[in-house]
Amino acid sequence: MQAAFAALSSIVSWFANILDPMCGPIGIFRLLASDTLLSCGDTGWGDEIAYGFMITASLAICTLPVGLFFGFFIALAKQSEEKSLRLATNIYTTIFRGLPELLTLFIVYYGLQIVAQQVMASVGYEGPVEINAFIAGMIALGVVFSAYCSEVLLSAFKAIPHGQYEAGDALGLHRGKTMRLIILPQLVRIALPGLGNLWMALLKDTALVSVIGLPDILRQTGVAARVTKYAFEFFSIACLLFLILAMVSSLVFSALERWTKRSEVAR
Amino acid sequence: MSHAETMLPALPPPPEALRRYTLSRLIGRVALGIWLAASVGIFLFVVESWSPEKFTKYGPSFISGLGVTLTLVSISIVLGGILSLPLAYGRMTKNKVVSWIAYAYVYFFRGTPLITQLFLVYYGLGSFRPYLEAVGLWSLFKDAWFCALLTFTLNTAAYQAEILRGAIQSVPRGQHEGAAALGLPKRVAFFKIILPQAMIVALRPYGNEIILMIKGSAIVAIVTVFDLMGETRRAFSRTYDFQMYLWAAVLYLVMVEMLRNLWAWIEMRLTRHLKR
């Protein structure tokens, strides 16, 4: 069993290596930049930067579902008839849309550390407690994303006419089924451009996590810049990588938009 | 002729409609309870670790940090607004080369994080020190405050150009045609008819952009500018007192909320002729 698992994981990593767009056998750094500062391996910074790229992308991709999930329920709570629920969620969005992302990140990072330290101290452990920068970044960015996301989804909810819910009732569907079969498909269609903007903002905000020590694109290029003294070149590469991420995601989003609109009449 | 001798006795009020205790009410109460507990907890934490000595020592530096943040944002918003005019023109012109350049500029500054741009200017331009010294600009570019101002100006110019372009293009075509039918020259039509309507559309995005700049300006703390965030970090690194971050959070929230309410008031005032 163990051996099978190890074999499987080695096959997966072999495939990932082959398909690695930067340092794989057909990666751009390997093909275009061997024997330069960007080569892969011990002499160049290509593999470090490629690692940072993966970290940035995976942080954004891990944050997205969390933010979407909470954002959806906050949007539901914001249009509920219950006053206390609306008040509580409005406080949430006011705070997290008003605070700078960097400050949210610091508050989450250091605040979690203090809380964790006190919890551990009450259990009897007195050593230093360190919070994983990836987790802290995910929480901070997810909280900010969900606050913005709830506003986008709320306005999308408002754009869906009341008759749609009534049609669901008339068909005898219960609440969850109405939501899933009637409301959600329309919601996605309306909210997608706004969500695309939020995704771009999230992608850019991940650069902030380098400040608390996560080795993302910006941190890796920053280290390379400090060591080699080619600051302009390396930060230009960082900008270029972020631009590539933005371009790829705008392609994905326009494809998604076309896919969600496939049932509409061609104009 | 008959009439009622006595009035009907007053009916008792209808019974109070039975309000069921719904799940959403439970969740709402719990959420409010969590907020309440959090605010009480933070209050107690601040009271417990409060010391007047720290307040007199770091209070003034917070105020000066606030001043740095506000000057940085306001200057860069104004300069960016000026720079956005040719950019917006470039985005709308029919000249392929000009519009391509403006598009590339806007795409670059909107597609990359502000912090990367700041590093590119502050650390990156250091690579060109000999050239900058030769033209006598090095004393400007070694100053972190100036680099931050330059980056913010370039960045907000890209965003403001898009706001302006979107607003101008949102004015319906009939307005241009109406002006042409009245025999107004293009220039007069633009300044008297198109621009006033476009500015009303652009008002809300402009407010959002200012708020985004205030929030985004926190990153200058990383390149050693002592704005509100920088002062907070300095105070935290000296005292290890978490309430420094909470004070900064309160100041940022107050700033953003004041601006938001001010903007809502301005918008209400400026669009009162559109209300029916």
XYZ file of C-alpha atoms in Angstrom:
543
model
C 0.000 0.000 0.000
C 2.743 2.384 1.060
C 4.809 1.487 -1.967
C 1.866 2.001 -4.308
C 1.238 5.399 -2.784
C 4.888 6.397 -3.152
C 4.915 5.207 -6.762
C 1.771 7.189 -7.473
C 3.161 10.359 -5.969
C 6.424 9.975 -7.871
C 4.498 9.545 -11.124
C 2.473 12.670 -10.352
C 5.566 14.699 -9.558
C 7.271 13.388 -12.707
C 4.330 14.620 -14.786
C 4.324 17.939 -12.933
C 8.025 18.239 -13.731
C 7.457 17.577 -17.407
C 4.637 20.100 -17.577
C 6.361 22.714 -15.406
C 6.112 25.831 -17.600
C 9.301 27.367 -16.208
C 11.932 24.873 -15.182
C 10.648 21.691 -16.775
C 12.377 20.147 -19.811
C 10.320 22.450 -22.029
C 10.130 25.364 -19.560
C 10.844 28.899 -20.682
C 13.684 29.446 -18.234
C 15.312 26.170 -19.279
C 15.019 26.893 -22.998
C 15.627 30.629 -23.165
C 17.665 31.484 -20.134
C 20.170 28.727 -19.521
C 23.606 30.064 -18.513
C 22.075 33.339 -17.324
C 20.898 34.567 -13.941
C 17.552 32.946 -14.620
C 18.830 29.447 -15.293
C 17.420 26.574 -13.269
C 19.610 24.944 -10.671
C 22.237 26.184 -8.266
C 23.744 28.858 -10.496
C 20.577 30.742 -11.421
C 17.432 32.050 -9.854
C 15.005 30.415 -12.275
C 13.910 27.603 -9.991
C 13.495 29.916 -6.966
C 11.332 32.294 -8.970
C 9.354 29.400 -10.409
C 8.721 28.202 -6.849
C 7.533 31.698 -5.890
C 5.208 31.690 -8.882
C 3.669 28.418 -7.747
C 3.244 29.779 -4.200
C 1.501 32.935 -5.421
C -0.790 31.028 -7.729
C -1.646 28.380 -5.157
C -2.318 30.967 -2.440
C -4.782 32.770 -4.711
C -6.388 29.505 -5.834
C -6.724 28.235 -2.244
C -8.222 31.520 -1.067
C -10.835 31.732 -3.817
C -13.197 28.909 -2.737
C -13.015 29.959 0.923
C -13.844 33.552 0.060
C -16.607 32.568 -2.347
C -18.186 30.225 0.196
C -18.296 32.771 3.007
C -19.165 35.599 0.623
C -22.196 33.680 -0.613
C -23.576 33.087 2.860
C -22.867 36.662 3.920
C -24.762 37.869 0.865
C -27.676 35.600 1.833
C -27.567 36.970 5.376
C -27.531 40.542 4.097
C -30.853 40.127 2.345
C -32.508 38.239 5.156
C -35.513 39.743 6.928
C -33.792 39.355 10.246
C -32.436 42.688 11.457
C -29.712 41.333 13.740
C -28.290 39.183 10.954
C -28.143 42.145 8.582
C -26.497 44.306 11.218
C -23.874 41.691 12.053
C -22.916 41.133 8.400
C -22.880 44.867 7.685
C -20.401 45.372 10.513
C -18.258 42.625 8.982
C -18.150 44.142 5.496
C -17.672 47.690 6.777
C -14.644 46.645 8.795
C -12.944 44.458 6.236
C -13.591 46.687 3.264
C -12.347 49.713 5.181
C -9.099 48.299 6.523
C -6.000 48.250 4.328
C -5.235 44.668 3.283
C -1.737 44.977 4.710
C -3.126 45.950 8.121
C -5.630 43.086 8.033
C -2.760 40.760 7.255
C -0.673 42.037 10.178
C -3.631 41.913 12.557
C -4.398 38.340 11.543
C -0.756 37.252 11.633
C 0.269 38.817 14.940
C -3.198 38.512 16.510
C -3.363 34.782 15.739
C 0.107 34.409 17.148
C -0.909 36.081 20.423
C -4.096 34.041 20.671
C -2.261 30.800 19.875
C 0.436 31.620 22.399
C -2.124 32.215 25.126
C -4.000 29.046 24.282
C -0.769 27.056 24.351
C 0.268 28.742 27.611
C -3.016 27.729 29.228
C -2.340 24.167 28.162
C 1.102 24.392 29.684
C 3.357 24.889 26.681
C 5.636 27.907 27.073
C 7.731 27.841 23.918
C 7.414 30.225 20.993
C 4.421 29.619 18.731
C 4.642 30.416 15.066
C 1.745 30.762 12.702
C 2.197 29.484 9.178
C 2.422 32.503 6.846
C 0.454 30.673 4.150
C -2.463 30.025 6.524
C -2.377 33.585 7.895
C -2.337 34.956 4.349
C -5.187 32.678 3.352
C -7.310 33.811 6.291
C -6.608 37.526 5.813
C -7.125 37.506 2.041
C -10.152 35.212 2.363
C -11.791 37.548 4.859
C -11.232 40.586 2.632
C -12.344 38.661 -0.468
C -15.514 37.422 1.212
C -16.430 40.963 2.299
C -16.141 42.279 -1.259
C -17.665 39.137 -2.735
C -20.775 39.489 -0.581
C -21.387 42.957 -2.039
C -21.038 41.694 -5.604
C -23.334 38.738 -4.961
C -25.839 40.923 -3.114
C -26.230 43.228 -6.093
C -26.518 40.170 -8.340
C -29.245 38.770 -6.079
C -31.094 42.081 -6.352
C -30.941 41.871 -10.136
C -32.896 38.605 -10.142
C -36.625 39.352 -10.310
C -38.870 38.128 -7.522
C -40.958 36.180 -10.030
C -38.146 33.650 -10.337
C -38.577 32.624 -6.683
C -42.341 32.547 -7.156
C -41.958 30.335 -10.209
C -39.905 27.967 -8.091
C -42.682 27.902 -5.472
C -45.305 27.348 -8.179
C -43.377 24.361 -9.455
C -43.374 22.934 -5.962
C -39.615 23.082 -5.531
C -38.400 23.560 -2.020
C -36.069 26.398 -1.042
C -32.754 24.693 -1.623
C -33.805 23.332 -4.963
C -35.093 26.731 -6.106
C -31.756 28.222 -5.157
C -29.749 25.510 -6.878
C -31.735 25.075 -10.060
C -33.187 28.520 -10.710
C -31.343 31.243 -8.837
C -27.710 30.123 -8.827
C -27.292 29.742 -12.617
C -28.611 33.247 -13.153
C -26.600 34.564 -10.206
C -23.355 33.257 -11.658
C -24.133 34.821 -15.006
C -24.795 38.243 -13.477
C -22.011 38.198 -10.888
C -19.224 36.816 -13.067
C -17.751 40.153 -14.290
C -17.676 41.481 -10.731
C -16.145 38.271 -9.448
C -13.531 38.481 -12.202
C -12.502 41.921 -10.940
C -12.312 40.578 -7.396
C -10.129 37.688 -8.545
C -7.724 40.159 -10.170
C -7.628 42.163 -6.946
C -6.992 38.970 -4.970
C -4.166 38.009 -7.286
C -2.530 41.383 -6.727
C -3.095 41.289 -2.974
C -1.202 38.011 -2.678
C 1.974 40.049 -3.247
C 1.455 41.542 0.219
C 1.959 38.170 1.876
C 5.658 38.380 1.017
C 5.888 40.936 3.831
C 5.191 38.305 6.487
C 7.758 35.982 4.975
C 5.949 33.745 2.524
C 8.322 32.958 -0.372
C 6.058 34.178 -3.165
C 7.071 35.847 -6.450
C 7.872 39.179 -4.874
C 9.936 37.766 -2.015
C 11.938 35.437 -4.252
C 12.700 38.162 -6.782
C 13.498 40.517 -3.910
C 16.040 38.073 -2.502
C 17.537 37.588 -5.959
C 17.694 41.364 -6.440
C 19.474 41.864 -3.134
C 22.017 39.129 -3.810
C 22.798 39.893 -7.447
C 22.260 43.704 -7.387
C 20.184 43.454 -10.552
C 17.157 44.960 -8.827
C 15.477 46.481 -11.849
C 15.688 43.318 -13.916
C 14.362 41.040 -11.191
C 11.472 43.306 -10.177
C 10.611 43.655 -13.861
C 10.394 39.864 -13.987
C 8.075 39.965 -10.973
C 5.848 42.473 -12.776
C 5.939 40.333 -15.895
C 4.907 37.216 -13.975
C 1.976 39.045 -12.401
C 0.991 40.310 -15.849
C 1.078 36.743 -17.151
C -1.164 35.624 -14.288
C -3.548 38.496 -15.062
C -3.622 37.647 -18.763
C -4.239 33.955 -18.165
C -7.036 34.693 -15.735
C -8.689 37.194 -18.050
C -8.643 34.504 -20.753
C -10.185 32.001 -18.344
C -12.840 34.471 -17.249
C -13.863 35.403 -20.777
C -14.165 31.689 -21.575
C -16.269 31.205 -18.421
C -18.474 34.117 -19.366
C -19.049 32.659 -22.801
C -19.835 29.308 -21.199
C -22.398 30.741 -18.771
C -24.067 32.711 -21.530
C -24.309 29.748 -23.914
C -28.046 29.402 -23.286
C -28.794 33.017 -24.116
C -29.975 34.088 -27.519
C -27.129 35.144 -29.768
C -27.334 38.828 -30.493
C -84.905 59.298 11.795
C -82.892 56.907 13.742
C -79.394 57.114 14.870
C -77.154 55.200 17.128
C -77.521 56.168 20.732
C -74.394 54.519 21.955
C -71.058 54.037 20.338
C -69.782 50.569 19.720
C -67.490 49.414 22.487
C -63.843 49.611 21.539
C -62.503 46.276 20.393
C -59.506 44.872 22.131
C -56.336 45.038 20.027
C -55.712 42.002 17.884
C -53.524 39.431 19.514
C -49.831 39.845 18.868
C -48.904 37.884 15.785
C -46.900 34.918 16.867
C -43.351 35.517 15.579
C -41.618 32.251 15.262
C -38.095 31.979 16.484
C -36.418 31.315 13.154
C -33.010 29.854 12.497
C -31.847 33.073 10.880
C -32.725 35.008 14.016
C -30.689 32.571 16.074
C -27.717 32.933 13.735
C -28.094 36.706 13.725
C -28.171 36.889 17.514
C -25.157 34.603 17.748
C -23.230 36.692 15.209
C -24.082 39.909 17.018
C -23.068 38.231 20.245
C -19.712 37.325 18.731
C -19.179 40.926 17.618
C -20.160 42.177 21.055
C -17.843 39.708 22.770
C -15.023 40.651 20.400
C -15.454 44.367 21.015
C -15.672 43.885 24.783
C -12.612 41.651 24.640
C -10.658 44.211 22.622
C -11.783 46.970 24.972
C -10.658 45.007 28.021
C -7.379 44.149 26.297
C -6.749 47.824 25.533
C -7.689 48.899 29.070
C -5.474 46.245 30.564
C -2.399 47.121 28.550
C -3.101 50.856 28.531
C -0.323 53.104 29.698
C -0.442 56.918 29.490
C 3.287 56.936 28.962
C 2.975 54.999 25.691
C 0.105 57.214 24.645
C 2.069 60.419 25.102
C 5.082 58.855 23.437
C 3.426 57.334 20.352
C 0.214 59.386 20.058
C 1.871 62.348 18.294
C 3.751 60.056 15.916
C 0.436 58.441 14.913
C -0.939 61.884 14.107
C 2.129 62.765 12.031
C 1.820 59.401 10.263
C -1.791 60.229 9.475
C -0.601 63.525 8.009
C 1.963 61.746 5.810
C -0.674 59.301 4.544
C -3.140 62.076 3.737
C -0.582 64.310 1.969
C 0.783 61.395 -0.033
C -2.676 60.292 -1.159
C -4.020 63.746 -1.917
C -0.988 64.876 -3.931
C -0.868 61.653 -5.915
C -4.620 61.740 -6.600
C -4.382 65.301 -7.955
C -1.230 64.667 -10.024
C -2.648 61.356 -11.233
C -5.835 63.150 -12.237
C -3.815 65.561 -14.378
C -1.799 62.714 -15.917
C -4.967 60.723 -16.585
C -6.285 63.343 -19.037
C -3.831 62.588 -21.874
C -4.111 58.875 -21.065
C -7.892 58.888 -21.353
C -7.569 60.848 -24.586
C -5.086 58.259 -25.824
C -7.455 55.419 -24.964
C -10.255 57.024 -26.989
C -8.366 58.356 -29.978
C -8.499 56.676 -33.371
C -4.720 56.920 -33.776
C -3.557 53.284 -33.496
C -0.084 53.983 -32.108
C -1.216 56.423 -29.405
C -4.109 54.247 -28.312
C -1.853 51.171 -28.168
C 0.659 52.995 -25.973
C -2.072 54.225 -23.634
C -3.551 50.714 -23.486
C -0.193 49.155 -22.647
C 0.381 51.737 -19.903
C -3.039 51.149 -18.358
C -2.711 47.367 -18.652
C 0.666 47.349 -16.956
C -0.341 49.523 -14.030
C -3.682 47.803 -13.498
C -2.337 44.308 -14.006
C 0.538 44.331 -11.515
C 0.394 44.841 -7.746
C 1.107 48.329 -6.450
C 3.775 46.944 -4.137
C 5.698 45.435 -7.063
C 5.577 48.752 -8.872
C 6.826 50.487 -5.743
C 9.741 48.046 -5.437
C 10.506 48.476 -9.120
C 10.776 52.237 -8.672
C 12.438 52.346 -5.255
C 14.898 49.463 -5.503
C 14.944 48.994 -9.261
C 15.836 52.530 -10.233
C 18.762 52.274 -7.834
C 20.459 50.182 -10.544
C 20.595 53.300 -12.700
C 22.303 55.369 -10.062
C 25.189 56.618 -12.277
C 22.812 57.879 -14.967
C 20.493 59.459 -12.424
C 23.431 61.131 -10.736
C 24.594 62.421 -14.088
C 21.280 64.183 -14.700
C 21.065 65.302 -11.077
C 17.902 63.389 -10.188
C 19.475 60.928 -7.779
C 18.664 62.976 -4.671
C 14.979 62.657 -5.649
C 15.041 58.952 -6.390
C 16.892 57.910 -3.259
C 14.079 59.455 -1.208
C 11.476 56.791 -0.420
C 8.717 59.356 -0.033
C 9.292 60.704 -3.533
C 9.426 57.195 -5.010
C 6.131 56.366 -3.325
C 4.591 59.562 -4.654
C 5.822 58.808 -8.179
C 4.531 55.226 -8.081
C 1.149 56.208 -6.684
C 0.764 58.977 -9.230
C 1.562 56.677 -12.145
C -0.683 53.957 -10.727
C -3.714 56.109 -9.985
C -3.353 57.848 -13.355
C -3.989 54.495 -15.050
C -7.078 53.797 -12.937
C -8.412 57.346 -13.277
C -7.917 57.261 -17.044
C -10.123 54.170 -17.220
C -12.752 55.817 -14.995
C -12.758 58.915 -17.167
C -12.928 56.946 -20.398
C -15.759 54.767 -19.141
C -17.712 57.790 -17.964
C -17.277 59.731 -21.190
C -18.217 56.727 -23.292
C -21.275 56.087 -21.126
C -22.873 59.349 -22.284
C -25.404 58.334 -24.942
C -24.679 59.075 -28.565
C -27.856 61.133 -28.846
C -26.265 63.800 -26.666
C -23.489 64.303 -29.234
C -26.037 64.349 -32.028
C -28.271 66.779 -30.150
C -25.356 69.147 -29.679
C -24.460 68.826 -33.369
C -28.066 69.514 -34.336
C -27.968 72.711 -32.257
C -24.913 73.775 -34.208
C -22.570 73.734 -31.226
C -18.888 73.367 -32.001
C -17.317 70.068 -30.862
C -15.317 71.711 -28.094
C -18.292 73.526 -26.570
C -20.426 70.409 -26.846
C -17.759 68.388 -25.024
C -17.249 70.794 -22.151
C -20.862 71.938 -21.697
C -22.810 68.783 -22.518
C -20.736 65.610 -22.434
C -18.332 66.284 -19.580
C -20.905 67.384 -16.946
C -22.926 64.217 -17.510
C -19.796 62.067 -17.566
C -18.553 63.533 -14.288
C -21.746 62.492 -12.503
C -21.225 58.937 -13.714
C -17.556 59.105 -12.707
C -18.211 60.476 -9.233
C -18.686 57.166 -7.467
C -15.694 55.395 -9.092
C -13.531 58.409 -8.216
C -14.583 58.061 -4.577
C -13.749 54.367 -4.676
C -10.370 55.152 -6.195
C -9.518 57.594 -3.399
C -10.499 54.979 -0.811
C -8.393 52.367 -2.628
C -5.436 54.753 -2.614
C -5.784 55.427 1.119
C -5.821 51.691 1.754
C -3.082 50.984 -0.770
C -0.837 53.691 0.665
C -0.228 51.470 3.711
C 2.421 49.591 1.718
C 4.829 52.558 1.743
C 5.625 51.468 5.305
C 7.647 48.642 3.756
C 9.996 51.051 1.963
C 10.677 53.024 5.167
C 8.214 55.869 4.740
C 6.686 56.635 8.127
C 3.052 57.021 7.226
C 0.305 55.803 9.550
C 1.222 52.180 8.904
C 4.947 52.900 9.212
C 4.518 54.634 12.561
C 2.360 51.722 13.702
C 4.997 49.207 12.746
C 7.709 51.244 14.435
C 5.657 51.551 17.615
C 4.868 47.828 17.544
C 8.465 46.827 17.026
C 9.482 48.920 20.061
C 6.703 47.931 22.461
C 5.397 44.563 21.188
C 2.001 45.928 22.132
C -0.718 44.612 19.848
C -3.028 47.556 20.533
C -0.898 49.721 18.214
C -2.376 47.815 15.280
C -5.853 48.240 16.702
C -5.390 52.026 16.919
C -4.196 52.110 13.323
C -7.222 50.039 12.316
C -9.551 52.496 14.041
C -7.872 55.469 12.347
C -8.053 53.852 8.897
C -11.694 52.877 9.411
C -12.631 56.385 10.524
C -10.849 57.876 7.514
C -12.512 55.551 5.023
C -15.964 55.836 6.557
C -15.790 59.639 6.675
C -14.791 59.748 3.042
C -17.529 57.305 2.083
C -20.215 59.328 3.845
C -18.887 62.582 2.449
C -19.005 61.071 -1.022
C -22.562 59.812 -0.542
C -23.574 63.318 0.512
C -21.841 64.931 -2.474
C -23.462 62.448 -4.812
C -26.911 63.069 -3.342
C -26.415 66.796 -3.646
C -25.126 66.699 -7.229
C -27.769 64.319 -8.543
C -30.794 65.932 -6.920
C -32.015 67.161 -10.307
C -32.177 63.545 -11.490
C -34.467 62.422 -8.666
C -38.131 62.023 -9.456
